[in-house]
Each structure stands twice: as C-alpha cells, then as structure tokens.
Coordinates of C-alpha atoms and ligand atoms in Angstrom, one line a residue:
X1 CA -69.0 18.3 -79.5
X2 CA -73.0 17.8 -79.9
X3 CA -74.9 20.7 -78.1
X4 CA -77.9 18.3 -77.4
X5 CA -81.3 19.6 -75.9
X6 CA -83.3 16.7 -74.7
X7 CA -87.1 17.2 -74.0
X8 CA -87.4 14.6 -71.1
X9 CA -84.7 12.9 -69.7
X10 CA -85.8 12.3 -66.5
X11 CA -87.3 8.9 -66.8
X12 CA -86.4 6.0 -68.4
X13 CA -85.3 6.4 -72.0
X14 CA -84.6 10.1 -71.9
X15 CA -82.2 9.5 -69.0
X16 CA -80.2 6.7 -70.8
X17 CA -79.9 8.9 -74.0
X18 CA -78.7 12.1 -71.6
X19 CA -75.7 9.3 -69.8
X20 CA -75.3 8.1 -73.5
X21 CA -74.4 11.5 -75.3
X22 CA -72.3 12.9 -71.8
X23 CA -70.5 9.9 -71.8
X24 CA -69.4 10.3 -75.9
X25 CA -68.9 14.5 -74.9
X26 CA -71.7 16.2 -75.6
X27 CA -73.0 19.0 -74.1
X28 CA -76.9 17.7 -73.1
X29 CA -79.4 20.2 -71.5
X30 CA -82.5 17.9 -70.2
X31 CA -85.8 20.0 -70.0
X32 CA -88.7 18.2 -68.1
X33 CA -90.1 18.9 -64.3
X34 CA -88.2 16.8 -62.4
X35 CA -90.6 14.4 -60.9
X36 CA -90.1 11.4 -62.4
X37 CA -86.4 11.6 -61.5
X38 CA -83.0 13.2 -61.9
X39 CA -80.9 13.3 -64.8
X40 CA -77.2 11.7 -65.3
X41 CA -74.5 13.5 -63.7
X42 CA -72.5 16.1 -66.0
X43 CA -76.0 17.0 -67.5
X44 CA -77.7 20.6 -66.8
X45 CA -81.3 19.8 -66.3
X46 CA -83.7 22.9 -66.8
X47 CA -86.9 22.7 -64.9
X48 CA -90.2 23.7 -66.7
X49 CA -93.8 22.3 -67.1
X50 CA -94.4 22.3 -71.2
X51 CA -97.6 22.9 -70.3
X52 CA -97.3 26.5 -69.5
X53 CA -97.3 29.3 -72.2
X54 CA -93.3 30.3 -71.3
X55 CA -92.5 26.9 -71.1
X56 CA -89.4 27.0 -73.0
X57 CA -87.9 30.5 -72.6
X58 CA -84.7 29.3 -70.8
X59 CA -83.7 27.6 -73.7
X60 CA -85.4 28.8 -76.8
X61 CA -82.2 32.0 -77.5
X62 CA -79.6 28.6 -77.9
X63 CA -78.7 27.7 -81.4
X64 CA -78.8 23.5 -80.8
X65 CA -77.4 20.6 -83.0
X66 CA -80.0 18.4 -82.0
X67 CA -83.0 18.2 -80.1
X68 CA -84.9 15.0 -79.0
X69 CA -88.1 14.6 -77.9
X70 CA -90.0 12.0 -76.2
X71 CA -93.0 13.3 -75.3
X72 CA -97.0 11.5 -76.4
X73 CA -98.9 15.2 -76.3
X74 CA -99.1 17.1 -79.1
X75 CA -100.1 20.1 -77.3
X76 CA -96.6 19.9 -75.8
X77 CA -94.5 18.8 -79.1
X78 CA -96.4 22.0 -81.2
X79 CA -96.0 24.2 -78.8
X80 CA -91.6 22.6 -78.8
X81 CA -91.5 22.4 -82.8
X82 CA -92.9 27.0 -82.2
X83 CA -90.5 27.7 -80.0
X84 CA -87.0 25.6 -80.8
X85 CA -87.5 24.9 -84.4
X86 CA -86.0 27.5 -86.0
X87 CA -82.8 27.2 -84.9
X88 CA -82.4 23.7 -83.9
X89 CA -79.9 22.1 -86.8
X90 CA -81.6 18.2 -86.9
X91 CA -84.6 16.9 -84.4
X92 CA -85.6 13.1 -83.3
X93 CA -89.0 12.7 -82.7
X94 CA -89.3 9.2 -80.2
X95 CA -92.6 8.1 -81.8
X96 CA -93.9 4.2 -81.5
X97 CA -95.5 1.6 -83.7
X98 CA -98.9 2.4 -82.2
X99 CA -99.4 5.1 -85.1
X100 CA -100.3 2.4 -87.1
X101 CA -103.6 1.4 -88.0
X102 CA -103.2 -1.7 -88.6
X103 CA -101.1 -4.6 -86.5
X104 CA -102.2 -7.9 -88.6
X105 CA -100.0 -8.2 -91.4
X106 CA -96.3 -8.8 -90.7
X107 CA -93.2 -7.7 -92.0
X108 CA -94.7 -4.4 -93.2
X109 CA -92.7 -1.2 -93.5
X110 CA -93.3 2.7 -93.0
X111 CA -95.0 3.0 -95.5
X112 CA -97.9 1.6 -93.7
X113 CA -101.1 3.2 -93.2
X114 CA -101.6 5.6 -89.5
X115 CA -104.6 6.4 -87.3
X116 CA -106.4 9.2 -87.8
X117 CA -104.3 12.3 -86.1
X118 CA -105.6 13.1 -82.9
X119 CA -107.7 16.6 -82.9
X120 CA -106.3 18.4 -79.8
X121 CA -103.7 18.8 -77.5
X122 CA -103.8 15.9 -74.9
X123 CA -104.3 12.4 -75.3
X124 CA -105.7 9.7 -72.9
X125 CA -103.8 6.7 -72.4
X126 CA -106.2 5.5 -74.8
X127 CA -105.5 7.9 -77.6
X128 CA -101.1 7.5 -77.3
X129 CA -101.6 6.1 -81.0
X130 CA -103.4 8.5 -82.5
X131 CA -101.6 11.4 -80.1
X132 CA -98.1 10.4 -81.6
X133 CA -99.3 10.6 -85.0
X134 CA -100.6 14.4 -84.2
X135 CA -96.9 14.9 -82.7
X136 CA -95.3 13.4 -86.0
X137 CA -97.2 15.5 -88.2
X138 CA -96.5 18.7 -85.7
X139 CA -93.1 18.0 -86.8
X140 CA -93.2 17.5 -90.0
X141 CA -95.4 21.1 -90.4
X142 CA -92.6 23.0 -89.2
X143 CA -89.3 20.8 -89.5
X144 CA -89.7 19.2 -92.8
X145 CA -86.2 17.2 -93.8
X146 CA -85.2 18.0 -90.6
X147 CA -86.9 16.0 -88.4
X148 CA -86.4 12.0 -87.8
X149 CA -89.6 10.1 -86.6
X150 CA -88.1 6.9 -84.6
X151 CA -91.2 4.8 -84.6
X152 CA -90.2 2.4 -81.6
X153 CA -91.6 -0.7 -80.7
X154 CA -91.4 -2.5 -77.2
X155 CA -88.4 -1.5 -75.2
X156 CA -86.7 -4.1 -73.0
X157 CA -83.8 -3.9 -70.2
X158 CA -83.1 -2.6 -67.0
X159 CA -85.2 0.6 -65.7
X160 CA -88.5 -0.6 -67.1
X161 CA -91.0 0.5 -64.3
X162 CA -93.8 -1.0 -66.4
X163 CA -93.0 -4.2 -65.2
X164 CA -93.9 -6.2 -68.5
X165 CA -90.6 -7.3 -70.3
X166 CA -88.6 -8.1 -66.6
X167 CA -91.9 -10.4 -65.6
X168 CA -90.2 -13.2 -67.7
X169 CA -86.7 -13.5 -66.4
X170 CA -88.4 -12.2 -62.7
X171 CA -90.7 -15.2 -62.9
X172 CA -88.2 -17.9 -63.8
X173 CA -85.9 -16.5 -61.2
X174 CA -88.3 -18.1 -58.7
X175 CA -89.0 -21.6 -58.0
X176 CA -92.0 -23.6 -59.2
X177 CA -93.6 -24.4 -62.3
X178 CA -94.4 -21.6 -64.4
X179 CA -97.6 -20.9 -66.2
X180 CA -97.2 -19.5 -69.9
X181 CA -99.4 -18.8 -72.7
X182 CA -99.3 -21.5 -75.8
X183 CA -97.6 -19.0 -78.2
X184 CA -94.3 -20.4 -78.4
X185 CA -93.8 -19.7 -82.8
X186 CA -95.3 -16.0 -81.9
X187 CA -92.7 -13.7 -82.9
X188 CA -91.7 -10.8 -80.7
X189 CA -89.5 -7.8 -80.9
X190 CA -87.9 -6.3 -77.7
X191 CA -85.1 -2.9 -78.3
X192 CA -82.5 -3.0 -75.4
X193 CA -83.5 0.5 -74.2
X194 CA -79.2 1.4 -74.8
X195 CA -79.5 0.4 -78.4
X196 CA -82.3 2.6 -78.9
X197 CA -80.9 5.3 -77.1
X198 CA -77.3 4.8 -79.3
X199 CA -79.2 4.4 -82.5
X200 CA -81.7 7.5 -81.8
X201 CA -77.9 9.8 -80.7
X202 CA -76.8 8.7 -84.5
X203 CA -80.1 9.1 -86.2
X204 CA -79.5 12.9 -84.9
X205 CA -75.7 12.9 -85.8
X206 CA -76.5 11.8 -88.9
X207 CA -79.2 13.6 -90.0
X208 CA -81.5 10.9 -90.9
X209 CA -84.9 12.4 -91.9
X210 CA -88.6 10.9 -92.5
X211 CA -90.3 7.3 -90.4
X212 CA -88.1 4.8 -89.2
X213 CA -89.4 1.0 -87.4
X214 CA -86.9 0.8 -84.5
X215 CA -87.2 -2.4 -83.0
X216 CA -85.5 -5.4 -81.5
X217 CA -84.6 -8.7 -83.6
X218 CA -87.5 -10.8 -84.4
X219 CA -86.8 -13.9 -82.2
X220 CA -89.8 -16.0 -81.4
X221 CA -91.8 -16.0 -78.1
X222 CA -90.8 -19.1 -77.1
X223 CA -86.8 -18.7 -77.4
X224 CA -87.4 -15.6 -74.9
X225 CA -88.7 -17.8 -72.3
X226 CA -86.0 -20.5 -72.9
X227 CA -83.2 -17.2 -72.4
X228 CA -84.6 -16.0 -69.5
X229 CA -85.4 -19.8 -67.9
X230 CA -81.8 -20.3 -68.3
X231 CA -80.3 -17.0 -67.4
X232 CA -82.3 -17.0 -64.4
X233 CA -81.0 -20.8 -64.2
X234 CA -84.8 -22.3 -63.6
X235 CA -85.5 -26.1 -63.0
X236 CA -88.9 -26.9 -62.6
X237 CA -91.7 -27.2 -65.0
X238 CA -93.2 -24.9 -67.8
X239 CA -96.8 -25.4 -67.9
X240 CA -98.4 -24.1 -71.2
X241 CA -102.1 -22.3 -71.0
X242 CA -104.4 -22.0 -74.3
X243 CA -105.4 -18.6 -74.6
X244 CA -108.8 -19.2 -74.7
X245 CA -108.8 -20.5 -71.5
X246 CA -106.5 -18.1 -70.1
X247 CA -109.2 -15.4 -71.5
X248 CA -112.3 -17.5 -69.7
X249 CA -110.4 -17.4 -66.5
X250 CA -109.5 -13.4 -66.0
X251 CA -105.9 -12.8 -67.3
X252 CA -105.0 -9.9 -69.6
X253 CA -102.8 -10.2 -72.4
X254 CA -100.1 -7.6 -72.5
X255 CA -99.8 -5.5 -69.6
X256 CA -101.2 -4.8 -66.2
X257 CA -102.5 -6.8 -63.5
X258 CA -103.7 -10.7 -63.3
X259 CA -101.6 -10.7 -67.1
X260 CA -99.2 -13.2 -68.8
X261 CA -96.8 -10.0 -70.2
X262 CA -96.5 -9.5 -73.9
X263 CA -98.4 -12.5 -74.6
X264 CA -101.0 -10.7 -77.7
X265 CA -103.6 -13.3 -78.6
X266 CA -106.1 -13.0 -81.9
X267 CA -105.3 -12.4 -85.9
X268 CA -105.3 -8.5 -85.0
X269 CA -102.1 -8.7 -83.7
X270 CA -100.4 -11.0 -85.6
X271 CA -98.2 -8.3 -87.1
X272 CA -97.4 -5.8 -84.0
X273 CA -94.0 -7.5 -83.0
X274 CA -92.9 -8.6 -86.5
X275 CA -92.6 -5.4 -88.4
X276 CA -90.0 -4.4 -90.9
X277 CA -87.0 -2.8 -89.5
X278 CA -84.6 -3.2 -92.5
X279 CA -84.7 1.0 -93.0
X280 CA -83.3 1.5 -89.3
X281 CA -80.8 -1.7 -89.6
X282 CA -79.5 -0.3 -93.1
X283 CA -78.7 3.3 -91.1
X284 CA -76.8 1.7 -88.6
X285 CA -79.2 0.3 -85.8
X286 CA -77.0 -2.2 -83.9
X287 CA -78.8 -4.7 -81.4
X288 CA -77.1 -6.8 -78.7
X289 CA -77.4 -10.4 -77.7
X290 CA -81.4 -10.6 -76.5
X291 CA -79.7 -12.6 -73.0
X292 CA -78.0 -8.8 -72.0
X293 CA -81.1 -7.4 -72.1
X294 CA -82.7 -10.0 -70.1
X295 CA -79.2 -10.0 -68.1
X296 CA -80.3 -6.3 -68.0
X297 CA -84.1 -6.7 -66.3
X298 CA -83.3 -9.7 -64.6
X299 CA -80.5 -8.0 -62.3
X300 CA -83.4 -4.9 -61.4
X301 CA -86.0 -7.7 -60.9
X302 CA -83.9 -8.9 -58.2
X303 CA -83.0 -5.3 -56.6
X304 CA -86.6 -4.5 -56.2
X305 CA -88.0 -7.8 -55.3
X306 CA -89.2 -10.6 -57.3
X307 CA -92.1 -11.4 -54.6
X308 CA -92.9 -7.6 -54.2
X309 CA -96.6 -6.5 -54.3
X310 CA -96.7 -3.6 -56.3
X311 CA -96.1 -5.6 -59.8
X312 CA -97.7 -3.6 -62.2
X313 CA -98.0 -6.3 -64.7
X314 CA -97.8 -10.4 -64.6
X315 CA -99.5 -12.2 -62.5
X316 CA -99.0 -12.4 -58.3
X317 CA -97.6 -16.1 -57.0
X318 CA -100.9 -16.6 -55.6
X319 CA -102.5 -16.1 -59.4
X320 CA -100.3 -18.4 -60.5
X321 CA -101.4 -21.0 -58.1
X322 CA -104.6 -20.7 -58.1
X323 CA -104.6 -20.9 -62.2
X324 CA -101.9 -23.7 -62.4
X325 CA -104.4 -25.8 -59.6
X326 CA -107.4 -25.0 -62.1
X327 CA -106.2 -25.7 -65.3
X328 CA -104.6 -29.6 -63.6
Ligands
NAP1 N1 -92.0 1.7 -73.2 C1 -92.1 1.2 -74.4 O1 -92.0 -0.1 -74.6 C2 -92.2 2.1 -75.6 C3 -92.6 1.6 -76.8 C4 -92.6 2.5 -77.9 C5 -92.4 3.9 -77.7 N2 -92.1 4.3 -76.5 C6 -91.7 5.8 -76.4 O2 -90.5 5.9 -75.7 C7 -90.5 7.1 -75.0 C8 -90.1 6.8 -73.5 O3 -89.5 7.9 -73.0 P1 -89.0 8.1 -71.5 O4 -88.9 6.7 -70.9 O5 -87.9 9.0 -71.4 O6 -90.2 9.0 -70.9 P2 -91.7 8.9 -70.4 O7 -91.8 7.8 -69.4 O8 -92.5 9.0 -71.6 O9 -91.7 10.3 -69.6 C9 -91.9 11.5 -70.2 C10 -90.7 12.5 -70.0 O10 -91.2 13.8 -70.3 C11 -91.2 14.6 -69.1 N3 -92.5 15.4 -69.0 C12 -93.7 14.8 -69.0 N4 -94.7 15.8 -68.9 C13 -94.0 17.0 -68.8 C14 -94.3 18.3 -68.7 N5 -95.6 18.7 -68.6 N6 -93.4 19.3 -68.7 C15 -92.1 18.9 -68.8 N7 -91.6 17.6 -69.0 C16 -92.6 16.7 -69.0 C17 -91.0 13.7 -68.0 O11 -90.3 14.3 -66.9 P3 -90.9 15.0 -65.6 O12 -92.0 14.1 -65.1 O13 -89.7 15.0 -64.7 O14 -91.4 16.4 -66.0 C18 -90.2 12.6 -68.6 O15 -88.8 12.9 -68.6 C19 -91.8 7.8 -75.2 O16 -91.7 8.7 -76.2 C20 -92.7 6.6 -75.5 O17 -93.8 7.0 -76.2 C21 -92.0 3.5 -75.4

C-alpha cells in the first residue's frame, strides 16, 4: 500500500488522482484549503494555506512513498520541496507544456528549450509558464533523481470548469448550424483527465525521474468535431469561418468569452498540440478512445446546462447568430 501525500486534491485533477489511488488502496492524505471542493471519500484531507510559514507541519514528521503536486507557485512548491523533501521516497511534479519557449515547431521532445524561470514567488495568470518552470527547477534543487516533471498538455473530460474542451460536444448537442473555425488538418492533443491521473500514480510507483510530454493522441481538429457531432447525434449544418475573419469580427481563439475553444490560429502555434509524447508512451501512458472523453464532457455539459450563461469560454447562442447572419 502507497502512503500518498497529495498537494491539492480538491479540484479537478488532484481529486481524480486522490479517487484513483483510494480506489487501487492507497493510503492518500490531500493537503489544500478546502475551497475549491472536497476530496473523494476514504481520503484524509488536511486543511492548510501553503502560503503560511507552518504551512505543512501536520504532515511534514510522515515518512511518504510519494508525493504529488499540482500547484503553478513557486513560492508554494519551494517552500513543499523544504519541508517534505527529505523524507518523501519519489515526487511528481504536475508541470504543463507552457514551459516551453517555443510552440512552432512540431513533434519536438523535452529536450526543448524553456522560458526564462520566473524570479519570485507568485505568478500572474500571465506568468503560469515561466512560474512552472521556477517550480520544476525548485524540484530539481532539492530532489534531484527523485523527482518526475509531468509536463501536461490540454486536459479533456468530465469536471473541466474551464469550459473549453466540453464547448464542442456542448455545442453540437444543440440544434442549429454550428459556426467553426477553418482548421480542420490542425492537429490537437486532449489527455482524458483519468489517463493522466493513472499515468502520473505510475510515474510515482515507478520511480520515473526527469521531463516527460504527457498528452493525448494527436488526432486532428477536424475528427474532434466529427466525434462530438456524432456523439452528441447533431444534424444540421457546420458552417466553417476563416480565421481572419473570425479575428476582424471579435472572437478569441482558445479560451474565454466570445471564443471558438481550442481553435489556435498563426505559425506560432503550429507546434503547441503536436508535441512528442513517445517518452511518456514508452513508460506506460495509456490513452482511451477520444469519444469517452467527449462521452465524459458531453454528459456534465448536459448536467449544468448547455444554454446556461455563465460559459466561461465559447461563444453564447446569440454570438453564434449574430456571426453565422454576418458572415451569409
Ligand atoms: N487544465 C489543463 O488543461 C492543464 C494543462 C496543463 C497542465 N495543467 C496542470 O494540471 C494541474 C491541475 O490541477 P487541479 O485541477 O487539481 O488543480 P488546480 O485547479 O490547479 O487547483 C489547485 C489545487 O491546489 C490547492 N491550492 C491552491 N492554493 C492553495 C493554497 N494557498 N494552500 C493550499 N492549497 C492550495 C487548491 O485547493 P484549495 O483551493 O481547496 O486550497 C487545489 O486543490 C495544475 O498543475 C495545472 O497547472 C492543466
């Protein structure tokens, strides 16, 4: 049995990794504050705010097999490395892709160039590239060998509160034609949030040490949209947009309001979703069917509302008309 602390677990991937390892029998300790949720039942959550000097004094006197850690400050991750490290047998460190520098060029590996390390404790929304590489090195500093650095890239699947990946099937599960961006060859790589969560458990089982891509298959943009049109078992017509246009008329690629979700237009991009992932594959990353994970965000989509207000990406129905009108 796995004495696993987890350094989150509260919100969305932390929680599915603290159900995964209870599930298998480990003992899991989640330490976070408790506002962004609860954890999975059978798991001892310790509150504490990592930004206080004592913040990990309840569990710092426990020897533990593994510890994982999701967090994007490296304030919090040096101060967690000081306190734990010394008697924590293996660590995972959930990093991202945004430490690179560069997204152009696909099909490149870890060996890839980073940002510049961010100098101080907190990052900005702004700075969660260069903050992540600050937490990676924080690691490395004290852990060494010990530590694995699970450089993830998009996560898909049920419990994604950032509305992006669940727009798609969302949108197809209501009637009407549907305005998409022309990017149908664009690759894209989505991670069902339990395959990360199962690969990142063995990565610390295991032992694996040093950077690892952690992503979802490279399918292409447009065989998403024809999975989620048919999962959510659309019938009308699929209008296609050219970005410039989209751009001239107000709607953000990526993320947030007035947006067309993971759509990432321009040469500087060209390699974010179609990076090598052939280290994590080779140390046993297995990925599911891409239609479970839409299966996954479609069936939340539908909980919550697939009219409801608060989206906090894609665009509203009246968007959609108003752009679909314009561009006839
Ligand atoms: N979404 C994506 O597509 C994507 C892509 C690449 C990488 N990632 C990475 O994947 C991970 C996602 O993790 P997640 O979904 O579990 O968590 P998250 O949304 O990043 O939430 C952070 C966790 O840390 C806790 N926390 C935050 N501030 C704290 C503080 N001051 N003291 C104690 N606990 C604190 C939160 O719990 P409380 O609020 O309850 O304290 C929560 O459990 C992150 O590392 C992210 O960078 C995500």
């Amino acid at each position: 049995m796995t004495k696993l602390l987890i350094l989150g677990g509260t919100a969305w991937l932390g929680r599915e990794l603290a159900a995964q390892a209870v599930g298998r029998g480990d003992e899991v300790t989640c330490l976070a504050r408790g506002g962004s949720g609860d954890v999975p039942d059978g798991t001892r959550l310790v509150r504490a705010d990592r930004e206080a000097p004592d913040a990990y004094a309840a569990v710092a006197d426990t020897d533990w097999d593994v510890v994982i850690d999701v967090s994007r400050q490296p304030g919090q991750v040096r101060g967690a490395v000081r306190a734990l490290g010394a008697r924590a047998g293996h660590w995972v460190f959930v990093s991202t892709c945004s430490v690179y520098a560069d997204h152009s060029r696909p099909g490149v590996d870890e060996s890839d160039g980073l940002l510049p390390a961010l100098d101080g404790d907190t990052a900005t929304v702004e700075q969660y590239g260069e903050g992540k590489v600050a937490c990676e090195q924080a690691c490395l500093d004290v852990l060494g060998d010990r530590v694995v650095l699970a450089r993830v890239g998009l996560i898909g699947g049920r419990g994604d509160f950032s509305d992006r990946f669940g727009y798609w099937p969302g949108r197809f599960a209501r009637s009407g034609p549907v305005l998409v961006p022309a990017m149908a060859n664009d690759p894209i790589q989505t991670i069902d949030v339990r395959d990360l969560a199962a690969w990142l458990l063995l990565a610390g089982d295991q032992r694996l040490t040093g950077p690892y891509n952690v992503l979802g298959e490279r399918i292409s943009f447009g065989d998403l949209l024809t999975a989620a049109r048919e999962i959510a078992g659309h019938d009308g017509d699929v209008v296609e947009a050219d970005g410039d246009w989209l751009q001239d008329q107000g709607v953000q690629p990526w993320m947030g309001p007035r947006s067309l979700p993971l759509w990432l237009p321009g040469d500087d991009y060209a390699g974010f979703m179609s990076r090598s992932d052939e280290r994590a594959v080779a140390d046993g990353l297995v990925r599911r069917p891409m239609v479970e994970t839409l299966a996954g965000a479609l069936a939340e989509e539908r909980e919550r509302g697939l009219e409801r207000a608060d989206r906090k990406a894609g665009l509203s129905p009246a968007e959609e008309r108003e752009l679909l009108a314009a561009l006839a």
